[in-house]
Tab-separated table of N, CA and C in Angstrom:
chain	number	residue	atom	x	y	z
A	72	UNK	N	19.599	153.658	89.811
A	72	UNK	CA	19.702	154.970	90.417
A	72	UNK	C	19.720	154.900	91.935
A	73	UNK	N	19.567	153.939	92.338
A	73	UNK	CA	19.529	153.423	93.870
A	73	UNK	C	18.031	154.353	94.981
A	74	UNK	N	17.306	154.818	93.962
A	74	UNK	CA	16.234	155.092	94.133
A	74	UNK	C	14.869	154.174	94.647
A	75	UNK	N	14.701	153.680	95.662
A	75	UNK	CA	13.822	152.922	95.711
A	75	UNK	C	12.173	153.482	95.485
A	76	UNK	N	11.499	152.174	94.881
A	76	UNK	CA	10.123	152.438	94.642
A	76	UNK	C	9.106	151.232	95.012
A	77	UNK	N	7.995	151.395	95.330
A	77	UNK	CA	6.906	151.080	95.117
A	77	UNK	C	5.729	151.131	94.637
A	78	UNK	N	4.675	149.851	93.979
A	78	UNK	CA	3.752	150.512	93.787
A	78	UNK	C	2.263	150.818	94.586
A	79	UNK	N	1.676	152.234	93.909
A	79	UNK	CA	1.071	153.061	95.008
A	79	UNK	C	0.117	152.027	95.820
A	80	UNK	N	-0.574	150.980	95.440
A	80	UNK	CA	-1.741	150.744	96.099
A	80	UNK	C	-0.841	150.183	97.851
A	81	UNK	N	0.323	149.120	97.379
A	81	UNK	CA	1.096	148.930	98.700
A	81	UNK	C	1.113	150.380	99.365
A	82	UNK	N	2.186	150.820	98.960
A	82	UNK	CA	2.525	152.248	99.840
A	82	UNK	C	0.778	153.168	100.340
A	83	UNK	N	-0.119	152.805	99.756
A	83	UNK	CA	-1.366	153.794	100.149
A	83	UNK	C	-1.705	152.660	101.484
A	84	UNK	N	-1.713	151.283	101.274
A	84	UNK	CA	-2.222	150.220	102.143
A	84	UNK	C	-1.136	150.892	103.747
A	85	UNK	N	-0.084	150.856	103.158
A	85	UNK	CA	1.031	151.059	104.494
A	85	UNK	C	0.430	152.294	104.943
A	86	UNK	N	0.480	153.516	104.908
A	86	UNK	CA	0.043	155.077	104.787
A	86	UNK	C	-1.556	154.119	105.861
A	87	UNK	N	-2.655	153.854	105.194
A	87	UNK	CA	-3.785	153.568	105.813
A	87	UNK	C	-3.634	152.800	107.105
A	88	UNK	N	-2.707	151.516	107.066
A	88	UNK	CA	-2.486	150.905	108.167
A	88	UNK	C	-2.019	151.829	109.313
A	89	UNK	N	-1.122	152.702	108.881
A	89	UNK	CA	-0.359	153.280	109.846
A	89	UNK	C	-1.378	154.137	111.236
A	90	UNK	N	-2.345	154.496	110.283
A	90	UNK	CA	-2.973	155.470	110.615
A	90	UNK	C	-4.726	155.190	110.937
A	91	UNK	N	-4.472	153.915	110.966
A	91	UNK	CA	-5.763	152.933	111.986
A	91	UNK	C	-5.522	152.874	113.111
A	92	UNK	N	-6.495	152.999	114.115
A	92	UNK	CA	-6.256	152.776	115.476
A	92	UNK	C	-6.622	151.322	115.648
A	93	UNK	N	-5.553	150.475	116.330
A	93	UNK	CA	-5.572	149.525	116.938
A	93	UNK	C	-7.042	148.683	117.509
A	94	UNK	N	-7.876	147.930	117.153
A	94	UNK	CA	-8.887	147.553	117.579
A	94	UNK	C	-8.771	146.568	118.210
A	95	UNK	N	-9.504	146.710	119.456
A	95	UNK	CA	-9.455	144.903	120.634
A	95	UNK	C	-10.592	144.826	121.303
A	96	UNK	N	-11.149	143.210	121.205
A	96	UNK	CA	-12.435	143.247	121.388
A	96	UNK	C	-11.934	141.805	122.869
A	97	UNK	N	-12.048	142.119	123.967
A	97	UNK	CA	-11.521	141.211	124.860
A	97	UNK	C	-12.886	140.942	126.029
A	98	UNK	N	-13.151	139.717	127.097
A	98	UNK	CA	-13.593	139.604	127.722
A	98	UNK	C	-13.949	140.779	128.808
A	99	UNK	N	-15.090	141.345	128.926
A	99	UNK	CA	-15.020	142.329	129.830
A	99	UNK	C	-14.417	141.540	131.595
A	100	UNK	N	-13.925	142.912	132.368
A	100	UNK	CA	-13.874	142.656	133.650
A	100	UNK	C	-14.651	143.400	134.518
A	101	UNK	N	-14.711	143.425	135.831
A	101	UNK	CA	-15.193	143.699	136.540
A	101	UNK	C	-14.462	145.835	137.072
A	102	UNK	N	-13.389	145.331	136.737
A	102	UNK	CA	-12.200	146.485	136.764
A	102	UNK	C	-12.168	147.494	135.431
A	103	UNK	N	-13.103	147.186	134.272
A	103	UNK	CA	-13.751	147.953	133.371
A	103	UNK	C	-15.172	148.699	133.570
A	104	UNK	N	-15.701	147.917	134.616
A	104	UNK	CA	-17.007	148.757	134.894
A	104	UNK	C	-17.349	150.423	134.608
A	105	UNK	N	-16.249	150.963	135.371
A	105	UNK	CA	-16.269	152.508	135.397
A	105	UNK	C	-16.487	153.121	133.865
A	106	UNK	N	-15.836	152.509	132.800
A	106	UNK	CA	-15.855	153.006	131.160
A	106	UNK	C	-17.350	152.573	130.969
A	107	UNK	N	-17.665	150.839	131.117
A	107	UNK	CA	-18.777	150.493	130.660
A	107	UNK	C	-19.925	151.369	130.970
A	108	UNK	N	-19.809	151.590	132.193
A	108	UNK	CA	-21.202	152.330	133.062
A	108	UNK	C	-21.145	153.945	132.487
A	109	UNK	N	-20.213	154.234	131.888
A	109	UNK	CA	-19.556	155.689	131.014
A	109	UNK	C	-20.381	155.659	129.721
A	110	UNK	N	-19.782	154.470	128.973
A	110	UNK	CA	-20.626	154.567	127.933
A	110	UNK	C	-22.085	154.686	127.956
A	111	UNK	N	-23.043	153.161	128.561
A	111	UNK	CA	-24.219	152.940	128.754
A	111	UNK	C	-25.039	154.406	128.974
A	112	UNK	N	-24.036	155.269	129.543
A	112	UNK	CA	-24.777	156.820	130.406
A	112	UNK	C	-25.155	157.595	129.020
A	113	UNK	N	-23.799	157.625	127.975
A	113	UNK	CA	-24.175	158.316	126.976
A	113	UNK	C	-24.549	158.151	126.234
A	114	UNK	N	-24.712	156.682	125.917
A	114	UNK	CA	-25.617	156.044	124.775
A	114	UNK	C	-27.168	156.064	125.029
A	115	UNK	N	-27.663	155.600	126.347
A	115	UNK	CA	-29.101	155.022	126.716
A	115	UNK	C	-29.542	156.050	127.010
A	116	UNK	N	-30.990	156.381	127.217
A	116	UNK	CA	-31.741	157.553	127.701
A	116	UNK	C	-32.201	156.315	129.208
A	117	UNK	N	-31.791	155.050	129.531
A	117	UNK	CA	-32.327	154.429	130.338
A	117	UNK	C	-31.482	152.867	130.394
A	118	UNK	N	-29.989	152.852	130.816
A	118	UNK	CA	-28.853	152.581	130.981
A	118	UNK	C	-28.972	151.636	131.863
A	119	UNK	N	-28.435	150.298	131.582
A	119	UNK	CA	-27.980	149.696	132.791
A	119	UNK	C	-27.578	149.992	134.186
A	120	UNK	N	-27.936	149.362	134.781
A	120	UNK	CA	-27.232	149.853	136.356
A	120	UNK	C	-26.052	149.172	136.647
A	121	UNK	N	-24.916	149.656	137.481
A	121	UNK	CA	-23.767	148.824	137.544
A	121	UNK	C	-24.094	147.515	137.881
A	122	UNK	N	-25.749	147.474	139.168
A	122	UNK	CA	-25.319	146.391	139.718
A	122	UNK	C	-25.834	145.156	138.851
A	123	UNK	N	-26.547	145.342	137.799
A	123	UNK	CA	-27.001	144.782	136.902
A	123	UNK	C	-25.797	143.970	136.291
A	124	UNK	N	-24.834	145.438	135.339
A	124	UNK	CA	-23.894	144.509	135.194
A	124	UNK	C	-22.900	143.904	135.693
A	125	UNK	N	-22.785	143.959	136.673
A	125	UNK	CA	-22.104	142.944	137.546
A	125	UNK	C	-22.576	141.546	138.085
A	126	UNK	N	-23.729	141.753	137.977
A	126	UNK	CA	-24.853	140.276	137.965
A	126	UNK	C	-24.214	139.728	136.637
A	127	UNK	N	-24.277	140.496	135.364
A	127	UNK	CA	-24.140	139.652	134.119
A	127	UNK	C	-22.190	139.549	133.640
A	128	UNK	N	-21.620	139.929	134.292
A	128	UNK	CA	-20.303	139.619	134.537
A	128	UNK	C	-20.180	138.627	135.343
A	129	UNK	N	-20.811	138.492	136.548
A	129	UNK	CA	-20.797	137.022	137.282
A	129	UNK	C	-21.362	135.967	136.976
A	130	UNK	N	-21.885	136.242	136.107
A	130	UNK	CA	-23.667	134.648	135.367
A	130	UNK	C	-22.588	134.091	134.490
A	131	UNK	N	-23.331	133.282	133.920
A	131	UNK	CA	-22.670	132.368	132.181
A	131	UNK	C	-22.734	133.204	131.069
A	132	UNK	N	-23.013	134.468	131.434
A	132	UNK	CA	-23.455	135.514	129.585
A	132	UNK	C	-22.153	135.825	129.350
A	133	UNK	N	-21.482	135.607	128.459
A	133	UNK	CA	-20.051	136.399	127.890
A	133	UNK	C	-20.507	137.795	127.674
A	134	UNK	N	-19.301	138.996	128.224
A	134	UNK	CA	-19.738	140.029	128.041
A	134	UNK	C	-18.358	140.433	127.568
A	135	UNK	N	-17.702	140.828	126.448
A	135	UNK	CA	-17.325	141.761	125.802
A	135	UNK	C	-17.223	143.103	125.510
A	136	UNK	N	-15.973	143.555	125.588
A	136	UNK	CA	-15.598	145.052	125.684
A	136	UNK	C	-14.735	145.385	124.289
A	137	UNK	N	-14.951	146.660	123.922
A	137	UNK	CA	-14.582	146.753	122.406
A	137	UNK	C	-13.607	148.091	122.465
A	138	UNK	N	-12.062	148.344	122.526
A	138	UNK	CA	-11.269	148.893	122.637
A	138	UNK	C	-10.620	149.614	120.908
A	139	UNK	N	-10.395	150.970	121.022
A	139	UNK	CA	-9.855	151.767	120.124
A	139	UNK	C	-8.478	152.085	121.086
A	140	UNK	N	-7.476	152.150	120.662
A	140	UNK	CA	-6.221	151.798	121.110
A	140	UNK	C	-6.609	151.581	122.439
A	141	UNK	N	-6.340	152.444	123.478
A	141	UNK	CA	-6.743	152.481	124.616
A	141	UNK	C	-7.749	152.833	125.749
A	142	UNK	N	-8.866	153.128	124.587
A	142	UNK	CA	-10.147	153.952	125.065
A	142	UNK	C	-11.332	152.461	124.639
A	143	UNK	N	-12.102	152.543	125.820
A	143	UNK	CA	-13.159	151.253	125.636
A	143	UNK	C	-14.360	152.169	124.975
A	144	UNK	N	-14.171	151.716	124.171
A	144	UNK	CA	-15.883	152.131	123.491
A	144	UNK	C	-17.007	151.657	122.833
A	145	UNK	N	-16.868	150.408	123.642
A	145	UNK	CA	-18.397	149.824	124.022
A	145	UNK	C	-18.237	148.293	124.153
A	146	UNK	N	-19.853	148.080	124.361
A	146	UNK	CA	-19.377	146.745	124.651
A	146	UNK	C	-20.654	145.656	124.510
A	147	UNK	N	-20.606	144.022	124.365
A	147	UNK	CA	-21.942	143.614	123.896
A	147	UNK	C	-22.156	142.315	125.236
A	148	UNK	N	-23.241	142.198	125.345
A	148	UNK	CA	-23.578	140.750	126.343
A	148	UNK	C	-24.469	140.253	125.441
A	149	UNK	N	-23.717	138.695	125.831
A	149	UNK	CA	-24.350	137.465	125.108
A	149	UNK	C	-24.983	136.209	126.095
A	150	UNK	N	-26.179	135.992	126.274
A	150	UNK	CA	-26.428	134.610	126.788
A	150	UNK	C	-26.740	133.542	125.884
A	151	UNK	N	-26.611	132.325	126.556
A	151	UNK	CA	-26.711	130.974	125.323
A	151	UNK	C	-27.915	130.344	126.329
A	152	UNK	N	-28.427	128.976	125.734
A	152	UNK	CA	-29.452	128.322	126.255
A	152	UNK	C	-30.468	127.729	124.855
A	153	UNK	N	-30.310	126.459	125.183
A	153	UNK	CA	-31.343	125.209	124.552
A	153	UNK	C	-30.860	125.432	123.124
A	154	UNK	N	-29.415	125.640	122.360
A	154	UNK	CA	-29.178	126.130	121.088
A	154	UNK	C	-29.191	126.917	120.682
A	155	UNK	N	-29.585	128.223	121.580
A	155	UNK	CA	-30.124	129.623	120.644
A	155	UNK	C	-28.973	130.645	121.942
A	156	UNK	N	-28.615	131.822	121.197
A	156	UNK	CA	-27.696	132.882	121.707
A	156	UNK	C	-29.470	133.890	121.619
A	157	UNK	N	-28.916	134.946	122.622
A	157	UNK	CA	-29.449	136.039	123.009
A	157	UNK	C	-28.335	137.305	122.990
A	158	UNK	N	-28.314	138.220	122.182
A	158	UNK	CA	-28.026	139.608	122.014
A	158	UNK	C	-28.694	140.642	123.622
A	159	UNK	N	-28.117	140.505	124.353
A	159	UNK	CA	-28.786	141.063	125.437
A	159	UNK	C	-28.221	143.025	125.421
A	160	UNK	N	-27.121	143.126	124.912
A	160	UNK	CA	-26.607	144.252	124.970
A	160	UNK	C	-25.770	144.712	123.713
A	161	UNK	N	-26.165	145.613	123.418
A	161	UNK	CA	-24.729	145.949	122.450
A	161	UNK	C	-25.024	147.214	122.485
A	162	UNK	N	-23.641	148.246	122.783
A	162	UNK	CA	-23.363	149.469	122.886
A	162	UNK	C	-22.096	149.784	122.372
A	163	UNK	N	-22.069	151.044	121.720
A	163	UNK	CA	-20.755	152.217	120.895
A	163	UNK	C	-21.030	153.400	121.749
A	164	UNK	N	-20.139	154.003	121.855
A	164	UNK	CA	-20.462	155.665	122.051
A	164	UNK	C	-21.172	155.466	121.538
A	165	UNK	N	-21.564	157.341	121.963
A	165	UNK	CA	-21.901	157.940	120.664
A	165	UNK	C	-21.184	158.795	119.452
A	166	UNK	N	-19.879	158.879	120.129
A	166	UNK	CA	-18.826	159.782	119.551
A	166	UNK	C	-18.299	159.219	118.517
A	167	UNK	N	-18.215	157.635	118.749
A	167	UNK	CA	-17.594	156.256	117.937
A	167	UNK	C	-18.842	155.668	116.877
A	168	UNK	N	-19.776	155.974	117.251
A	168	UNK	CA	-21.156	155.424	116.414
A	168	UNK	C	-20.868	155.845	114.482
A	169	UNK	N	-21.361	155.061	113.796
A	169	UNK	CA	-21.155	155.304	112.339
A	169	UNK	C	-20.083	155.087	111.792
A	170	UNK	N	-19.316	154.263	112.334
A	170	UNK	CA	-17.762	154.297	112.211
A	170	UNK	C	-17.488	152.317	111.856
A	171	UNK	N	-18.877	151.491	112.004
A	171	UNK	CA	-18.902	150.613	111.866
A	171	UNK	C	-18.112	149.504	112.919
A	172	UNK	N	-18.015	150.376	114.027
A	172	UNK	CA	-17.498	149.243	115.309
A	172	UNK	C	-18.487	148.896	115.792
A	173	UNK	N	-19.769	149.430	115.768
A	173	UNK	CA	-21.088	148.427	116.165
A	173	UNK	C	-21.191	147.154	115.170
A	174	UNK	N	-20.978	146.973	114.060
A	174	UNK	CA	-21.139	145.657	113.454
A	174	UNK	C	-19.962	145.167	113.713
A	175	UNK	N	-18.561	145.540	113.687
A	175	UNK	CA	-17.582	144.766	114.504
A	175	UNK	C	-17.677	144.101	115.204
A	176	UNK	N	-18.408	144.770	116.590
A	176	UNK	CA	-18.456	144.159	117.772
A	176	UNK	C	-19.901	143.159	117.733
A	177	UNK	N	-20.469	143.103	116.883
A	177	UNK	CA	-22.046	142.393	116.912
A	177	UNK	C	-21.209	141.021	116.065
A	178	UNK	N	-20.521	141.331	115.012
A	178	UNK	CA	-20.357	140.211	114.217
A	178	UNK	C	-18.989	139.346	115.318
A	179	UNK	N	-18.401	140.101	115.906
A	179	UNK	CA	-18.060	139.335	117.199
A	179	UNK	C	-18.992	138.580	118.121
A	180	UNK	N	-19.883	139.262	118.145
A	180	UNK	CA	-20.563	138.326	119.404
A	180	UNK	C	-21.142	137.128	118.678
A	181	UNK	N	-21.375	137.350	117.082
A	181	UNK	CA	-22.448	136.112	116.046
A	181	UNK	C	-21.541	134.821	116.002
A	182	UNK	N	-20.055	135.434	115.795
A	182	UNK	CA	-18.723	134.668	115.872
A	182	UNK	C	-18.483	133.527	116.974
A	183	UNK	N	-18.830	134.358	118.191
A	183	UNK	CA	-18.862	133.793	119.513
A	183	UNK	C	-20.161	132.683	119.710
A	184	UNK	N	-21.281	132.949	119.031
A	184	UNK	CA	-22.639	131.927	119.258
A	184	UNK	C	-22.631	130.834	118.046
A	185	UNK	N	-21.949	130.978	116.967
A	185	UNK	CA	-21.802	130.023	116.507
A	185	UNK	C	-20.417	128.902	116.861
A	186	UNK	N	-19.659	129.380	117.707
A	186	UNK	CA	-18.334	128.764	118.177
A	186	UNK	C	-19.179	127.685	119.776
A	187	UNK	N	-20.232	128.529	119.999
A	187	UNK	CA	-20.884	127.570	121.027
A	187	UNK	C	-22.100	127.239	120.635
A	188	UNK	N	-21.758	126.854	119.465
A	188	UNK	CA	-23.072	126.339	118.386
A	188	UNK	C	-24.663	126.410	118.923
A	189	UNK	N	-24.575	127.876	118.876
A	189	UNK	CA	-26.018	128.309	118.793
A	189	UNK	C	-26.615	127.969	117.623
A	190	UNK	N	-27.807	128.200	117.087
A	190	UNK	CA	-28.583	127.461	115.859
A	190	UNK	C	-29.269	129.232	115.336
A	191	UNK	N	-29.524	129.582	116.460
A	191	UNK	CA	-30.194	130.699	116.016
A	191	UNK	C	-29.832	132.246	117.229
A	192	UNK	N	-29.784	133.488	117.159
A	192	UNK	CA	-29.067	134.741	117.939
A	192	UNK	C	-30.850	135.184	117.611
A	193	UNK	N	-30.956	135.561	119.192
A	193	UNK	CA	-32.203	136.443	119.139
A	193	UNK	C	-31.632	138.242	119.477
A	194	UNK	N	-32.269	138.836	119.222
A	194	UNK	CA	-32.400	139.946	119.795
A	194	UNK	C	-33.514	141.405	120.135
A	195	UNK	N	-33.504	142.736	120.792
A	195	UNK	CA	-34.561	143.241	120.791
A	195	UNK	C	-34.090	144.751	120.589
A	196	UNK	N	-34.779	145.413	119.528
A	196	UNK	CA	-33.825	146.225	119.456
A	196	UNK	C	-35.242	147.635	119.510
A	197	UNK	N	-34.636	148.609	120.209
A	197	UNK	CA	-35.571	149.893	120.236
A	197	UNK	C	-36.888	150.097	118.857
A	198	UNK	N	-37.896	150.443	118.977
A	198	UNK	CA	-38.807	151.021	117.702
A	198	UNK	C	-38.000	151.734	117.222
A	199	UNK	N	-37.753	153.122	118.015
A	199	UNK	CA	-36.663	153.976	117.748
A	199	UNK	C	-35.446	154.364	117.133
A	200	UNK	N	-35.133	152.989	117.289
A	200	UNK	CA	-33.296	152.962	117.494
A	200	UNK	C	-33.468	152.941	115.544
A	201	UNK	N	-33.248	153.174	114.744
A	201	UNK	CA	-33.351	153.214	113.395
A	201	UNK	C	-32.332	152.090	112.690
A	202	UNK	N	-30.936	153.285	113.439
A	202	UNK	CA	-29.835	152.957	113.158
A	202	UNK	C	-29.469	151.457	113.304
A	203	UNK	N	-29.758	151.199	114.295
A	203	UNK	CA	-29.085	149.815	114.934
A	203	UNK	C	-30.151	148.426	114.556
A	204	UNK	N	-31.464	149.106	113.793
A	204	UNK	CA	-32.262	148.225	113.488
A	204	UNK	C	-31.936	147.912	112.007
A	205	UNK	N	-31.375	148.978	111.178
A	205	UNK	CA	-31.173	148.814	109.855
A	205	UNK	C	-29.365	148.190	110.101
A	206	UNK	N	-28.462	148.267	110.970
A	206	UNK	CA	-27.486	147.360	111.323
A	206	UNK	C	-27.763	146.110	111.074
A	207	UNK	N	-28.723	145.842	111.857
A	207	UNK	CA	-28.919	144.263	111.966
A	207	UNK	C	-29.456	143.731	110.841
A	208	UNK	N	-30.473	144.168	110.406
A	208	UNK	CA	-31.098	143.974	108.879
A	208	UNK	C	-29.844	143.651	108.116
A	209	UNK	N	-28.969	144.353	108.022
A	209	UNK	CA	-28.118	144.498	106.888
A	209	UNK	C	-27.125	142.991	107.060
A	210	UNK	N	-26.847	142.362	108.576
A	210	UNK	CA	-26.149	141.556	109.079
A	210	UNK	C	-26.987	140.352	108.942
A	211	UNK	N	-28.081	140.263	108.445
A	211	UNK	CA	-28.850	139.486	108.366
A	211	UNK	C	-30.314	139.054	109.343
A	212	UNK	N	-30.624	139.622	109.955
A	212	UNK	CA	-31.451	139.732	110.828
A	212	UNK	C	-32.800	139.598	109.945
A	213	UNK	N	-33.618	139.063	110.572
A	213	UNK	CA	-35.436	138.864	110.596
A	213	UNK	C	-36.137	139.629	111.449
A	214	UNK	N	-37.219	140.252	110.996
A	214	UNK	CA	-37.968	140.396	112.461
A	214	UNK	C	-39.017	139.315	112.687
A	215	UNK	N	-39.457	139.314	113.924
A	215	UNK	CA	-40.080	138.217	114.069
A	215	UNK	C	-41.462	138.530	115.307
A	216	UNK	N	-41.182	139.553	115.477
A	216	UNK	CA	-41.982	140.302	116.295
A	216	UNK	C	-41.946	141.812	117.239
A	217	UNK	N	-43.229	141.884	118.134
A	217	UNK	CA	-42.624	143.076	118.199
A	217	UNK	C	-43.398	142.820	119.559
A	218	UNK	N	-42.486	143.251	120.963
A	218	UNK	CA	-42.935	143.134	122.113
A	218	UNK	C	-43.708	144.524	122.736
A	219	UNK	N	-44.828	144.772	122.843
A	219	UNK	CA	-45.420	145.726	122.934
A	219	UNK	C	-44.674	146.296	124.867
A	220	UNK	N	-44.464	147.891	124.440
A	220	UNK	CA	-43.781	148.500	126.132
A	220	UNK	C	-43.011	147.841	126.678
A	221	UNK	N	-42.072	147.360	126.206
A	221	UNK	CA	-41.050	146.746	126.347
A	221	UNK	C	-39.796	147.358	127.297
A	222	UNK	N	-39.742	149.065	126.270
A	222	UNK	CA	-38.731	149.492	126.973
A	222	UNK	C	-39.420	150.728	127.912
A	223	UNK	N	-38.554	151.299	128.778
A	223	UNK	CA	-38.778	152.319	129.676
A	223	UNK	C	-38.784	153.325	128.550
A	224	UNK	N	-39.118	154.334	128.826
A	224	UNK	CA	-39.189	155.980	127.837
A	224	UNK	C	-39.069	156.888	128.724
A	225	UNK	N	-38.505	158.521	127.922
A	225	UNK	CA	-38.987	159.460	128.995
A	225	UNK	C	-40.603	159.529	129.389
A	226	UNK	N	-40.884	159.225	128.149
A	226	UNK	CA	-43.110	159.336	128.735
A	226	UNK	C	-43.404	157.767	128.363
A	227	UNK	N	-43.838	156.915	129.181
A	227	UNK	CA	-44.265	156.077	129.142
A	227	UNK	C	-43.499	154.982	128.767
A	228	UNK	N	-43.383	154.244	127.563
A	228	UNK	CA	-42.839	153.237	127.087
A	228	UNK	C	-42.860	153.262	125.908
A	229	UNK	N	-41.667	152.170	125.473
A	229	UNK	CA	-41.527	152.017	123.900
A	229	UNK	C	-41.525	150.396	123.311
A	230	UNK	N	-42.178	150.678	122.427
A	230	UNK	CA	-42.176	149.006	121.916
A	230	UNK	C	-40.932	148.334	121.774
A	231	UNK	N	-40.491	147.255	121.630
A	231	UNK	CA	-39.196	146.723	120.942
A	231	UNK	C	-39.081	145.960	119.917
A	232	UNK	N	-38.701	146.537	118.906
A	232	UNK	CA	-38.700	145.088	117.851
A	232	UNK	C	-37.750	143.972	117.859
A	233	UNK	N	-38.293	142.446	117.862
A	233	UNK	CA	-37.928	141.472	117.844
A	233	UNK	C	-36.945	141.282	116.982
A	234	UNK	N	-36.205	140.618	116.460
A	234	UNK	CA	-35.165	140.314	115.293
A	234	UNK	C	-34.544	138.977	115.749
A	235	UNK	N	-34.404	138.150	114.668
A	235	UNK	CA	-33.663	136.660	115.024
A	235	UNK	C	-33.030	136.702	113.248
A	236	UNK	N	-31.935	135.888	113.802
A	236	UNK	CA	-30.963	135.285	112.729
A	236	UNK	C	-30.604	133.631	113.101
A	237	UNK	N	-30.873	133.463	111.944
A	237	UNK	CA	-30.381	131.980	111.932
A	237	UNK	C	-28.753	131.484	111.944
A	238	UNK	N	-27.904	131.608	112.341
A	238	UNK	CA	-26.517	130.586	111.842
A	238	UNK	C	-26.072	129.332	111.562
């Protein structure tokens, strides 16, 4: 009949592809700052400072930026030392949050510490933060402690819980 066909699960796969936005997870620059320091504002109640990250753009920490076609929305810093990676940062919107580009971009950075054969990824993640603590859990994470006032607060301070993974 010169009718062409397919079957649905292809044609639903094509339909879904079409209609994904483009994801890119690339070396941050210095010339991204303005988004980074964008996000950090709306994510943190107590945000990096530019000049901070520009200290950790100039050091040995790989810092990573996490792109939806053309919009940066977020981004993670990694330091290495004596075998072990450090999780120093990881940020999503908040607009982008639940959408699973925070474990994207985390299982990027785990990607990255075992390629410079870390043994073990520490990290410290809010009392608070629920979300991003049951993230990591789920990615495999331990806790291993808990650093008492750790973080800044609007009243006082907040503990941080510890978390390490082995690779």
């Amino acid at each position: 009949t010169g009718v062409q066909t397919c079957a649905l699960p292809i044609c639903a796969r094509r339909f879904m592809n079409a209609l994904t936005p483009v994801q890119t997870i690339r070396r941050m620059k210095v010339g991204d700052l303005s988004e980074v320091l964008f996000n950090e504002r709306r994510s943190y109640s107590h945000p990096w400072t530019e000049s901070v990250l520009r200290d950790v753009i100039d050091s040995s920490n790989e810092c990573w930026v996490f792109f939806l076609e053309k919009t940066n929305i977020g981004h993670g810093i990694l330091s290495f030392g004596a075998g072990e990676s450090h999780l120093l940062n990881v940020c999503i919107n908040p607009e982008q949050q639940g959408q699973g580009y925070g474990r994207k971009l985390v299982e990027h950075l785990l990607a990255r510490a075992r390629e410079q054969n870390a043994q073990k990824t520490f990290l410290e993640v809010r009392a608070s933060n629920l979300a991003a603590y049951t993230l990591y859990l789920k990615l495999g994470f331990n806790d291993i402690g808990v650093r008492h006032d750790y973080y800044p607060a609007f009243s006082g301070r907040e503990d941080a819980l510890v978390l390490m993974k082995e690779l």
